[in-house]
Coordinates of C-alpha atoms and ligand atoms in Angstrom, one line a residue:
X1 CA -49.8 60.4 -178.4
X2 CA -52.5 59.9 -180.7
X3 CA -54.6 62.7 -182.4
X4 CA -58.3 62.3 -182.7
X5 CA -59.4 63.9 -185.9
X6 CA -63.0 65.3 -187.0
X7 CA -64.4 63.5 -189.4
X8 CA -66.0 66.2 -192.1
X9 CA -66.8 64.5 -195.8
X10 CA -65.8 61.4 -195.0
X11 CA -62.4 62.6 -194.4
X12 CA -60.2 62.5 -191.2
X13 CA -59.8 66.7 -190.6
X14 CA -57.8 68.5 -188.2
X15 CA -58.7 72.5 -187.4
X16 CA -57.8 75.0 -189.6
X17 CA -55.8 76.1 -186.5
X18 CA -54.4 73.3 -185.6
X19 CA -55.4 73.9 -182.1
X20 CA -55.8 70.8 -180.3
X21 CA -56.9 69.8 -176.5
X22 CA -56.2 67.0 -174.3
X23 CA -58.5 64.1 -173.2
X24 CA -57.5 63.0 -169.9
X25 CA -57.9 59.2 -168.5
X26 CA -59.8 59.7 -165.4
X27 CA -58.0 56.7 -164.2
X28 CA -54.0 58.2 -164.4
X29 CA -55.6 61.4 -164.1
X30 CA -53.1 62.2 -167.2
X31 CA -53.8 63.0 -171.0
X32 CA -54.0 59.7 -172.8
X33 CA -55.1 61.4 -176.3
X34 CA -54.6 64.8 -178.4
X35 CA -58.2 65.6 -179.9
X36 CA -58.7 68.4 -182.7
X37 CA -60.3 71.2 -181.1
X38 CA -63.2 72.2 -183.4
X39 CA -64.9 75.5 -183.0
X40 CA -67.8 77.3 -185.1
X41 CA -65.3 77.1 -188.7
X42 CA -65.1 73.6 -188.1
X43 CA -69.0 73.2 -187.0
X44 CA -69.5 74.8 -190.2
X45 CA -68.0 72.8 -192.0
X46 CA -69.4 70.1 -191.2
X47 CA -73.1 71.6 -191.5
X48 CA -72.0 72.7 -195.2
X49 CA -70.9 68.9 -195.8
X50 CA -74.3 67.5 -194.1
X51 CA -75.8 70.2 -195.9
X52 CA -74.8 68.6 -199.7
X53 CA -74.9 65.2 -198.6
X54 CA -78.5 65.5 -197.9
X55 CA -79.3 68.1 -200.6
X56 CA -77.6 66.4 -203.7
X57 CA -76.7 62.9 -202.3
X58 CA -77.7 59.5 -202.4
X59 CA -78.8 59.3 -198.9
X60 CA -82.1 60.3 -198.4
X61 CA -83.0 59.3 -201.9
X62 CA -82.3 55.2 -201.1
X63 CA -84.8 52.9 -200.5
X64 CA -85.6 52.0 -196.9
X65 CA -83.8 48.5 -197.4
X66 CA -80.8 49.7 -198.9
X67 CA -80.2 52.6 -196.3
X68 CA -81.1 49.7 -193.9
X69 CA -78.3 47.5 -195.2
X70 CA -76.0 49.9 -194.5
X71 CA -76.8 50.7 -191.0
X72 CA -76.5 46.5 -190.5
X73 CA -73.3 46.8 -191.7
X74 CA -72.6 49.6 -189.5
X75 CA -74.3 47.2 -186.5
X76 CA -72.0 44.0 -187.6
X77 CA -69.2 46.4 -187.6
X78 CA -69.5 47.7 -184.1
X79 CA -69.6 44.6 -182.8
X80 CA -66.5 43.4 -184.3
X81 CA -64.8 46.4 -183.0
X82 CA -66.0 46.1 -179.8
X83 CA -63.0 45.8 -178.0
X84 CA -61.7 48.8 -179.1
X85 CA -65.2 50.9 -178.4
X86 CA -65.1 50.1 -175.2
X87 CA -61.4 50.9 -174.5
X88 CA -62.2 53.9 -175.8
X89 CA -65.5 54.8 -173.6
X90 CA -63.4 53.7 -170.8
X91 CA -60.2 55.9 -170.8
X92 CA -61.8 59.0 -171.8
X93 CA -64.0 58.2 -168.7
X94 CA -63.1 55.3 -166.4
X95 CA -66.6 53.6 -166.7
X96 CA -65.9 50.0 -165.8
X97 CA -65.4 47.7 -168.6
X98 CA -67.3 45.2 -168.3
X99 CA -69.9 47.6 -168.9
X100 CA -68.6 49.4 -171.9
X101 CA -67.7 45.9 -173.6
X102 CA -70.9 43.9 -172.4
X103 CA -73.7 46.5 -172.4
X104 CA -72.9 49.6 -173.8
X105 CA -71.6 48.3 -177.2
X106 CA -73.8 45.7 -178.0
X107 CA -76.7 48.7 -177.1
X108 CA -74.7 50.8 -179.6
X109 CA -75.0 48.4 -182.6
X110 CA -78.7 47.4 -181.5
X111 CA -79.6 51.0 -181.8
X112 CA -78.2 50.7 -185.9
X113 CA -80.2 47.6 -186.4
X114 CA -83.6 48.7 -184.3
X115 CA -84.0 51.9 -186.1
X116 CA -83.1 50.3 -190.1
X117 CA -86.0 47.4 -189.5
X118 CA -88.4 50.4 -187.6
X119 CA -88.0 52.9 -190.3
X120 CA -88.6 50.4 -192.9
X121 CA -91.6 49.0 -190.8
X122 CA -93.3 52.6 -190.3
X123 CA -92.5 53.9 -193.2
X124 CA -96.3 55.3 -193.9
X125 CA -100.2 55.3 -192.8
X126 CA -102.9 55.0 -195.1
X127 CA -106.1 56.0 -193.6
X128 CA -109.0 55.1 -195.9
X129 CA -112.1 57.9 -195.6
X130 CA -115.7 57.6 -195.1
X131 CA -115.9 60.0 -197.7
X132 CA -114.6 58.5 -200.6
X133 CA -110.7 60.5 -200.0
X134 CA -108.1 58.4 -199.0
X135 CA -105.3 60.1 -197.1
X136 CA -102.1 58.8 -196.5
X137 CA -99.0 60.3 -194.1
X138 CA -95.5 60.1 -195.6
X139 CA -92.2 60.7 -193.3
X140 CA -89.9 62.6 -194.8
X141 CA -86.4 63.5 -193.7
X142 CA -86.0 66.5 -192.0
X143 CA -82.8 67.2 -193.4
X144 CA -79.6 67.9 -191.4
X145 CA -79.5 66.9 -187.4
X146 CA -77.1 68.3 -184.9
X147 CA -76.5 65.9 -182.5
X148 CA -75.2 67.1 -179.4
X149 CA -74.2 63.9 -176.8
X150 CA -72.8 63.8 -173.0
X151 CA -70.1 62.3 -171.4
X152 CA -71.9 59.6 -169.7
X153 CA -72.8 57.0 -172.0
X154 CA -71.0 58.6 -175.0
X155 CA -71.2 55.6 -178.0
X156 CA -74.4 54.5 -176.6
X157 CA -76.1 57.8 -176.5
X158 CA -74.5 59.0 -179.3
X159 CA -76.1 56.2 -181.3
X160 CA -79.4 56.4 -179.9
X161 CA -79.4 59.7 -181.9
X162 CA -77.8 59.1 -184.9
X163 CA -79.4 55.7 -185.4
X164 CA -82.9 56.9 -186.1
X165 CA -81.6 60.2 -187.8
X166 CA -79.7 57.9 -190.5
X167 CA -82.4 55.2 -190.6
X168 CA -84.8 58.4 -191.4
X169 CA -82.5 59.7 -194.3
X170 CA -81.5 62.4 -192.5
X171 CA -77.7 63.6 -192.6
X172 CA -75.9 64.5 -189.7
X173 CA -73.3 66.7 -187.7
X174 CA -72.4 64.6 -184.3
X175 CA -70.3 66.5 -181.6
X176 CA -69.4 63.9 -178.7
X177 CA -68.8 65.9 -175.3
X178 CA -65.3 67.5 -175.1
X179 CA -64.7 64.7 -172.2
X180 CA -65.2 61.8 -174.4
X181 CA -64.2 62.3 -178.5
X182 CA -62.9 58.9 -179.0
X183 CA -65.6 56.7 -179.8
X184 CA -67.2 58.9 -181.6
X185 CA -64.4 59.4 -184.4
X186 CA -64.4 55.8 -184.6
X187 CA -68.2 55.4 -184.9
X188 CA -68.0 57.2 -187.9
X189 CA -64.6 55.6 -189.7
X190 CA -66.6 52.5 -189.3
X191 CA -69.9 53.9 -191.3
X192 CA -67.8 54.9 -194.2
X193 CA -66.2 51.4 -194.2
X194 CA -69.9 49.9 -193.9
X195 CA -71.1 51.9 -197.4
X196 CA -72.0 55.3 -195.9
X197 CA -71.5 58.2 -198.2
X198 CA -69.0 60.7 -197.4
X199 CA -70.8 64.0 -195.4
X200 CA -73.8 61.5 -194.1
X201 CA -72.6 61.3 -190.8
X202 CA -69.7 64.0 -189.1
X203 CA -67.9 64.3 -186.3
X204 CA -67.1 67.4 -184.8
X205 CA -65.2 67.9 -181.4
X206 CA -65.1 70.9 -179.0
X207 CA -66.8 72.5 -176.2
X208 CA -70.0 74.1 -176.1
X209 CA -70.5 77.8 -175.0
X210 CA -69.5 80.2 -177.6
X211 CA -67.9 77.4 -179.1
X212 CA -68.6 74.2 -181.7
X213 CA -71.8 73.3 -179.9
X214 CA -73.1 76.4 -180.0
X215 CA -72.2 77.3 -183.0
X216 CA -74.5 74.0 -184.5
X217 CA -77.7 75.0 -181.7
X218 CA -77.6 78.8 -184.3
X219 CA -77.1 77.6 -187.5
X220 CA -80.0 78.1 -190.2
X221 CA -78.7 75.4 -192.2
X222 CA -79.8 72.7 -189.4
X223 CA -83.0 71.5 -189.0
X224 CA -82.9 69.4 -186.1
X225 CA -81.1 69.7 -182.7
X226 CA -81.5 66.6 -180.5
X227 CA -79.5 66.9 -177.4
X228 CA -78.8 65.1 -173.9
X229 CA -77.1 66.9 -171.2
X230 CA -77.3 69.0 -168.6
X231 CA -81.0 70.7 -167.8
X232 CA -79.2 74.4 -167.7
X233 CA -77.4 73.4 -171.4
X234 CA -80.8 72.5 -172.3
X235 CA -82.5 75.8 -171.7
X236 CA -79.3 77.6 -173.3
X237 CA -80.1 75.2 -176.3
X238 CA -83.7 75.9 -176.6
X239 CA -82.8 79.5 -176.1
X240 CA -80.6 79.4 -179.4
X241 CA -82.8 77.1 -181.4
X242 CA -85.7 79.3 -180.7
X243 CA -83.9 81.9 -183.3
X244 CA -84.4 79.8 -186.2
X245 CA -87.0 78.1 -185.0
X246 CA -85.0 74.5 -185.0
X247 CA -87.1 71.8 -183.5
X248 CA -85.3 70.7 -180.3
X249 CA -85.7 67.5 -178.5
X250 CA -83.7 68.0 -174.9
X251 CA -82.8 64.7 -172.9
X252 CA -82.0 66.4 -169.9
X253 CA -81.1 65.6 -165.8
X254 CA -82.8 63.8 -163.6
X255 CA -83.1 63.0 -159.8
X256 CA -85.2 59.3 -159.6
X257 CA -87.1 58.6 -156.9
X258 CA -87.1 55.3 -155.6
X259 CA -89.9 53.6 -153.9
X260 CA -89.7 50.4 -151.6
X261 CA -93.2 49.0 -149.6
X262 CA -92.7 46.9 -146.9
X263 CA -94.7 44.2 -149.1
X264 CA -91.5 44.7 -151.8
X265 CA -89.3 41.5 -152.5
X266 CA -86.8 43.1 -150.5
X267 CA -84.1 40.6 -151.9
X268 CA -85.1 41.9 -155.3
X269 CA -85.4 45.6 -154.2
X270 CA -82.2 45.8 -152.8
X271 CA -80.8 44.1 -155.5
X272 CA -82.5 46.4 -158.3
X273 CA -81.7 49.8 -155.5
X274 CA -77.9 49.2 -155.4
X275 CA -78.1 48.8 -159.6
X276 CA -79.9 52.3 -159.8
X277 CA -77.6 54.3 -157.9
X278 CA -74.0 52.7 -158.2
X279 CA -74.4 52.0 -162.0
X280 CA -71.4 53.7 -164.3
X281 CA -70.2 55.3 -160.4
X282 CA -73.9 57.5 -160.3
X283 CA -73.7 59.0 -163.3
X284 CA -76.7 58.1 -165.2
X285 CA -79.6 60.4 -165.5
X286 CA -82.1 57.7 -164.7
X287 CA -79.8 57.1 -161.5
X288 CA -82.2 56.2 -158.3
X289 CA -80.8 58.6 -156.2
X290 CA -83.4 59.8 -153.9
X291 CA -84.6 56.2 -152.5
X292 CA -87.5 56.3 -150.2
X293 CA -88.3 52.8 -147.9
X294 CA -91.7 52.3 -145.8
X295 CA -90.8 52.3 -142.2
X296 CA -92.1 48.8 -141.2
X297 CA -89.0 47.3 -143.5
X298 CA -86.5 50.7 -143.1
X299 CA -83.9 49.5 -140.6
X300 CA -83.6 45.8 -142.2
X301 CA -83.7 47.4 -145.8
X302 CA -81.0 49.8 -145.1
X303 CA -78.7 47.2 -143.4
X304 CA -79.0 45.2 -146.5
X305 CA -78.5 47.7 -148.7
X306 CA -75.2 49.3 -147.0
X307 CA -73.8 46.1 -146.8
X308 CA -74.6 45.5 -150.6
X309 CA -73.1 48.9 -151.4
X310 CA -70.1 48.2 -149.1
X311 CA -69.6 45.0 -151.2
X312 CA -68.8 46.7 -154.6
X313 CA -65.5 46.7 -155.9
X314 CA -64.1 50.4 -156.6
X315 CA -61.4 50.9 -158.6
X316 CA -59.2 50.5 -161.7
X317 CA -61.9 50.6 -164.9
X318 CA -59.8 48.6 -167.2
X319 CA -59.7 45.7 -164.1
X320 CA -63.1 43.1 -165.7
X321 CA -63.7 42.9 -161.8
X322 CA -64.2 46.4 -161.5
X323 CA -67.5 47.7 -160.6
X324 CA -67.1 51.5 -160.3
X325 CA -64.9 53.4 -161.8
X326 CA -63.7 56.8 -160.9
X327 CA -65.3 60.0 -161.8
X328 CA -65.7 61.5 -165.3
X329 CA -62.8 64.2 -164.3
X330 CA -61.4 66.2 -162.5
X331 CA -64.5 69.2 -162.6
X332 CA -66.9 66.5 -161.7
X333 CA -65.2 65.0 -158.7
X334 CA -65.1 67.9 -157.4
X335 CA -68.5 68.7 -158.2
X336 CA -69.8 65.7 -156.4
X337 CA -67.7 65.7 -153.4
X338 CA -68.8 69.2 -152.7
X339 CA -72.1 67.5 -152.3
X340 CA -70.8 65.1 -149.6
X341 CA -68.9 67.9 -147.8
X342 CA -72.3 69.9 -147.7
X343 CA -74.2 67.0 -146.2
X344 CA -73.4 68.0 -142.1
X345 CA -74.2 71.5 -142.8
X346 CA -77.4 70.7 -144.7
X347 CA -78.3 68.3 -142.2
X348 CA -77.8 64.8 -142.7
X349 CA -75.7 61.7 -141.9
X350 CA -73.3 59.7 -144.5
X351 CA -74.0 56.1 -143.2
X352 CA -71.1 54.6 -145.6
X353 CA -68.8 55.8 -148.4
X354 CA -67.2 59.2 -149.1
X355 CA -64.1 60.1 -151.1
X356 CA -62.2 57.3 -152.1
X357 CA -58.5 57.5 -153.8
X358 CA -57.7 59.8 -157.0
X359 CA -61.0 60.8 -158.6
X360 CA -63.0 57.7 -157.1
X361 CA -65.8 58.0 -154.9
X362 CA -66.9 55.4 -152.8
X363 CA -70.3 53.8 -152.8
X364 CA -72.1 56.6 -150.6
X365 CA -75.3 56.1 -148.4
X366 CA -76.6 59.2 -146.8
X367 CA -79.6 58.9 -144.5
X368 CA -81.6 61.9 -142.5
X369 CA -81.0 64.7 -145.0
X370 CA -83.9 67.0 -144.9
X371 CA -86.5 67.4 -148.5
X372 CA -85.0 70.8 -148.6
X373 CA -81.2 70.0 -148.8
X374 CA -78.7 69.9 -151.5
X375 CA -78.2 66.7 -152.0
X376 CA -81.7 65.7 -151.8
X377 CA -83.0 68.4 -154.4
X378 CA -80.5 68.9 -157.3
X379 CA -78.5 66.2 -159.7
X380 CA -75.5 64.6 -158.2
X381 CA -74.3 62.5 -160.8
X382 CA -72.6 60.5 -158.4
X383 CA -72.6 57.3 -156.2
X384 CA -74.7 58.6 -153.5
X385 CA -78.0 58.0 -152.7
X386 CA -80.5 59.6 -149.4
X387 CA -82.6 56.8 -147.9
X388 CA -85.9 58.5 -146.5
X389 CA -88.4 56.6 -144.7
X390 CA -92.4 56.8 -145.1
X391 CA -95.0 56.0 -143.5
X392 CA -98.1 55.9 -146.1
X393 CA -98.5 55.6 -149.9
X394 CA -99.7 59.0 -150.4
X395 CA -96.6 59.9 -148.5
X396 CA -94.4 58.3 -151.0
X397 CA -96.1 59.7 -154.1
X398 CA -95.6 63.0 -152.8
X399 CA -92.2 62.7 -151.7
X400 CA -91.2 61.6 -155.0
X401 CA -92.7 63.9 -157.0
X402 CA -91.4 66.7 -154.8
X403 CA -88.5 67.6 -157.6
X404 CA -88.0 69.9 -160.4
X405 CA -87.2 66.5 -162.3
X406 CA -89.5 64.3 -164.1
X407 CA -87.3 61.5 -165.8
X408 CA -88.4 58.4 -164.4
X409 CA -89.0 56.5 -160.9
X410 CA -89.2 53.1 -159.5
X411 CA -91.9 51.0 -157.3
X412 CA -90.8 48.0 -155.6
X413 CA -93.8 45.9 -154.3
X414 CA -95.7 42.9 -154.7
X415 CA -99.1 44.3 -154.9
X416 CA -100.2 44.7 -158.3
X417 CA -103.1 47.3 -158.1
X418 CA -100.5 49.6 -156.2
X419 CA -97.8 49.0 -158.8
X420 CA -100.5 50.6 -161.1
X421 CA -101.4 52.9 -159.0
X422 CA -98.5 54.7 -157.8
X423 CA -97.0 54.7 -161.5
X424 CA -99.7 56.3 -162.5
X425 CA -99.2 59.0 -160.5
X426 CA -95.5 59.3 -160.2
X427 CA -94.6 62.4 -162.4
X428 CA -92.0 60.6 -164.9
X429 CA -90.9 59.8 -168.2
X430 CA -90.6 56.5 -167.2
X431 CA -92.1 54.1 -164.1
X432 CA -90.0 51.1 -163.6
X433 CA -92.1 48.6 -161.4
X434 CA -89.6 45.5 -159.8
X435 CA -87.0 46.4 -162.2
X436 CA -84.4 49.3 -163.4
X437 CA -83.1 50.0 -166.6
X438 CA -85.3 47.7 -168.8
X439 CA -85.9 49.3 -172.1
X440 CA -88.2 49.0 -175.1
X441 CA -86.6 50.4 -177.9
X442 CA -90.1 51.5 -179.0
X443 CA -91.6 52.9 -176.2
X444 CA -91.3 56.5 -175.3
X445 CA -88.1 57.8 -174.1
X446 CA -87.9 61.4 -172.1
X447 CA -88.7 63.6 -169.2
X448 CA -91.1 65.6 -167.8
X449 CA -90.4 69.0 -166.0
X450 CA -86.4 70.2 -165.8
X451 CA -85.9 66.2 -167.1
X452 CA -86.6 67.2 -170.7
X453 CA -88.8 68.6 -173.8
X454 CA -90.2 65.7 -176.2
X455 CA -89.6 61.7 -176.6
X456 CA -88.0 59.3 -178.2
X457 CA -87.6 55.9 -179.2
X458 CA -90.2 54.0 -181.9
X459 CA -92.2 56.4 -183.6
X460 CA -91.4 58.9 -181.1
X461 CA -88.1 59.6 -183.0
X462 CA -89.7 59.2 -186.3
X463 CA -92.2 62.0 -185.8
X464 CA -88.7 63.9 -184.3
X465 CA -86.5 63.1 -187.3
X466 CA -89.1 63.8 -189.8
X467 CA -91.2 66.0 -191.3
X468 CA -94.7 64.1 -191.4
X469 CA -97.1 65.2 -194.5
X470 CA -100.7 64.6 -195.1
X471 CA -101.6 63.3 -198.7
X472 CA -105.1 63.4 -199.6
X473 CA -106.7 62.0 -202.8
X474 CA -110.4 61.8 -204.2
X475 CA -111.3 59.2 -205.5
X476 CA -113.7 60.0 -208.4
X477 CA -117.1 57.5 -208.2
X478 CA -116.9 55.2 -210.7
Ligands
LIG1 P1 -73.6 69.1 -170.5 O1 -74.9 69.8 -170.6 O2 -72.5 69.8 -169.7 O3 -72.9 68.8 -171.9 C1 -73.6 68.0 -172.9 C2 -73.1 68.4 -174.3 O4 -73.5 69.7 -174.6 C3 -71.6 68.4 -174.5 O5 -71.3 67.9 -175.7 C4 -71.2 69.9 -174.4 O6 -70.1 70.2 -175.1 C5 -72.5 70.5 -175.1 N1 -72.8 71.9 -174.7 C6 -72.5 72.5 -173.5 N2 -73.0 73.8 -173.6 C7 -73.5 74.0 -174.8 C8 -74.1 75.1 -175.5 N3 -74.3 76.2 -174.9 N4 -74.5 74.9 -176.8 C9 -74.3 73.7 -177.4 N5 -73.8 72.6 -176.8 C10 -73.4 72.8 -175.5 O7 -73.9 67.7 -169.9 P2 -72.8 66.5 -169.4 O8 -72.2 67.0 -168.2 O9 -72.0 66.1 -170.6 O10 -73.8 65.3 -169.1 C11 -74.4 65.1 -167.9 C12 -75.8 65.5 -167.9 O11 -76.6 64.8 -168.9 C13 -76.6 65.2 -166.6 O12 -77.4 66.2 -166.3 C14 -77.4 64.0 -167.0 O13 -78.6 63.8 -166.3 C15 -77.8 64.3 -168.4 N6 -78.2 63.1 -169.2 C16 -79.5 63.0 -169.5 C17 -79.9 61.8 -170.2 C18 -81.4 61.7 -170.6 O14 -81.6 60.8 -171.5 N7 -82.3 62.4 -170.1 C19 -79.0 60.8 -170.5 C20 -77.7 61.0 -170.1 C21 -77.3 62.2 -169.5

């Protein structure tokens, strides 16, 4: 079986105990890889080598364009190895993959080539002044990031926060989840073969509690902690950063609400409904899992949309025809089932779906559940939505914002001063109006409530990744 090495210097490194774990194909349900198993020597380590890199190295001293031609390279890189990425995403976690090959990669290298033409776009502000100073901002690395990525979208995410670090000058410490190391190893062979000097970008692998992750969150030698995961790891996060004082930015759970009017395009809205929830088998943070319908269209919406969810094909990831995978692992099927074997106590009806063979879970409707219950209030992270009907508008804002989450939400209807309205007042990160999923690379990214602490995307991560200064000159009269 293979061994997937840290990456520390530039150099492939295994622990100085040689203590390894397994990564496990959700799939066979059997270990398909060996990974090193990294705690806080390795972490620090790596810190010491991101530490150098950005101290005495070439890195953060380049020119926008040349740091920028690297990160293309990088870009060009990833998509030649594409294949290979997206095998990777797709044993250690059974996403389908057509997915990992046809979205999440190409996503991965345009997150390199976004963030090398923004930095070098946004480099600087000059503000001319009335009285005769003229000031000027400058972004300036921060210095070394931790970057601290879930299992979920692992080379995308990953590279949605080391892209803007790097393109910042920043050097960086990455540690994948323990669930998903692959990618992440190879991410960063492949930006020492596009020109990246060795300690710019490591790779760490391990767990998190008392253990490599935690280990980078209470280091004083890091200046940045950006981090996606769980809202619980989050506060654990924010807890340990707040020691040093380490800016944090926290990417954290979410529980979408989804809003349908009768005047929606229902063909559309169901469409759009069954991407939000059954996407990568539920487990997306911006996953529309609570979906709320206006009674008029209820009954013909929900028939649609069983039928729809009935109609995906479950099953082997590595299949192209594949639609959903199974589950992450082992912890998290069981996680989400629990969920579905709460739903008659709680109150509640599962219309379609349920378990499904191995560590699948079927496509899973569940209407009637009271606001109060399980499944309606906390994060699955599964393929299973509660359809609520609603009578009026202010109904439906209320309902939706009725969560600890904030991450983002959807409106379906054809009625444009009520699309403004009701994402106006939907508390989210993110309103999504006829559509799911669509991003701007520049607009803000992030949550509100348990859903997160900060943005990013555009100058969101630059203001993140850097350290802004103020420079202000008189100018003498002539
Ligand atoms: P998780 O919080 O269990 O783990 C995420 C990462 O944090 C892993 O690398 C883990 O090893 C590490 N970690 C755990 N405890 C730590 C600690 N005490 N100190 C430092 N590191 C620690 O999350 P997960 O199960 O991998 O991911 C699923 C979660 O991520 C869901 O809640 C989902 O909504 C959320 N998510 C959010 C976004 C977003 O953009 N808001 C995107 C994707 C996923």
């Amino acid at each position: 079986m293979d061994l997937i090495p840290h990456i520390v210097d530039g150099r492939e490194t295994r622990s100085a105990s040689g203590e390894t774990f397994a990564t496990v194909d959700p799939w066979t349900r059997e270990p398909w890889a060996e990974v090193s198993l990294g705690g806080a020597e390795e972490a620090g380590l790596a810190v010491a080598a991101a530490r150098r890199a950005f101290d005495d190295g070439p890195w953060p001293r380049m020119g926008f364009a040349e740091r920028g031609a690297i990160l293309h390279r990088l870009a060009d890189l990833i998509d030649e190895h594409r294949g290979e990425l997206a095998l990777a995403d797709t044993t250690d976690m059974g996403k389908p993959i057509a997915d990992s090959t046809a979205k999440d990669v190409p996503r991965s290298a345009l997150n390199f080539r976004f963030f090398a033409d923004h930095a070098r776009l946004s480099a600087g502000d000059a503000l001319p002044m009335d009285s005769g100073h003229h000031a000027y901002s400058r972004f300036e690395p921060a210095g070394v990031v931790a970057a601290i990525a879930p299992w979920n979208f692992p080379l995308m995410l990953e590279t949605w926060k080391v892209a803007p670090a790097l393109a910042w000058g920043n050097t960086v410490v990455l540690k994948p989840a323990e669930d998903t190391p692959a990618s992440a190893t190879l991410l960063a062979g492949l930006a020492l073969q596009a020109g990246m000097p060795p300690g710019v970008l490591n790779v760490v692998h391990g767990y998190g509690p008392a253990a490599a992750g935690e280990a980078l969150t209470t280091d004083p030698r890091v200046d940045r902690i950006t981090f996606t995961g769980e809202s619980g790891t989050g506060r654990a996060i924010a807890r340990a950063a707040a020691a040093n004082l380490t800016p944090v930015s926290l990417e954290l759970g979410g529980k979408g609400a989804n809003v349908v009017f009768a005047d929606a395009d229902l063909d559309s809205a169901v469409s759009w409904s069954i991407k939000a929830i059954f996407s990568n088998a539920g487990q997306v943070c911006l996953a529309g899992s609570r979906l709320y319908v206006q009674r008029e269209v209820y009954d013909e919406f929900l028939a649609r949309f069983t039928a729809a969810a009935e109609g995906l094909v479950t099953g082997d990831p590595k299949d192209p025809a594949t639609q959903l995978g199974p589950l992450a692992s082992a912890e998290h099927h069981a996680k989400v089932t629990s969920y579905l074997d709460g739903v008659p106590a709680d109150g509640g009806t599962i219309v379609t779906g349920g378990r499904g063979d191995g560590w699948t879970v079927r496509p899973t409707v569940v209407t009637g559940a009271p606001p109060e219950a399980r499944i309606h209030r906390e994060e699955v992270f599964g393929p299973v939505v509660v359809v609520t009907p609603f009578d009026t508008e202010a109904e439906a804002v209320a309902a939706a914002n009725d969560s600890p989450y904030g991450l983002n939400a959807m409106v379906f209807t054809e009625n444009l001063s009520r699309a403004h309205r009701v994402a106006a007042a939907l508390k989210a990160g993110t309103v999504w109006a006829n559509c799911f999923f669509i991003r701007d690379l520049r607009a803000p990214f992030g949550g509100v409530g348990d859903s997160g602490v900060g943005r990013e995307g555009g100058n969101f991560s630059r203001e993140f990744f850097t350290e802004p200064k103020a420079v202000v000159m008189a100018v003498a009269p002539a």
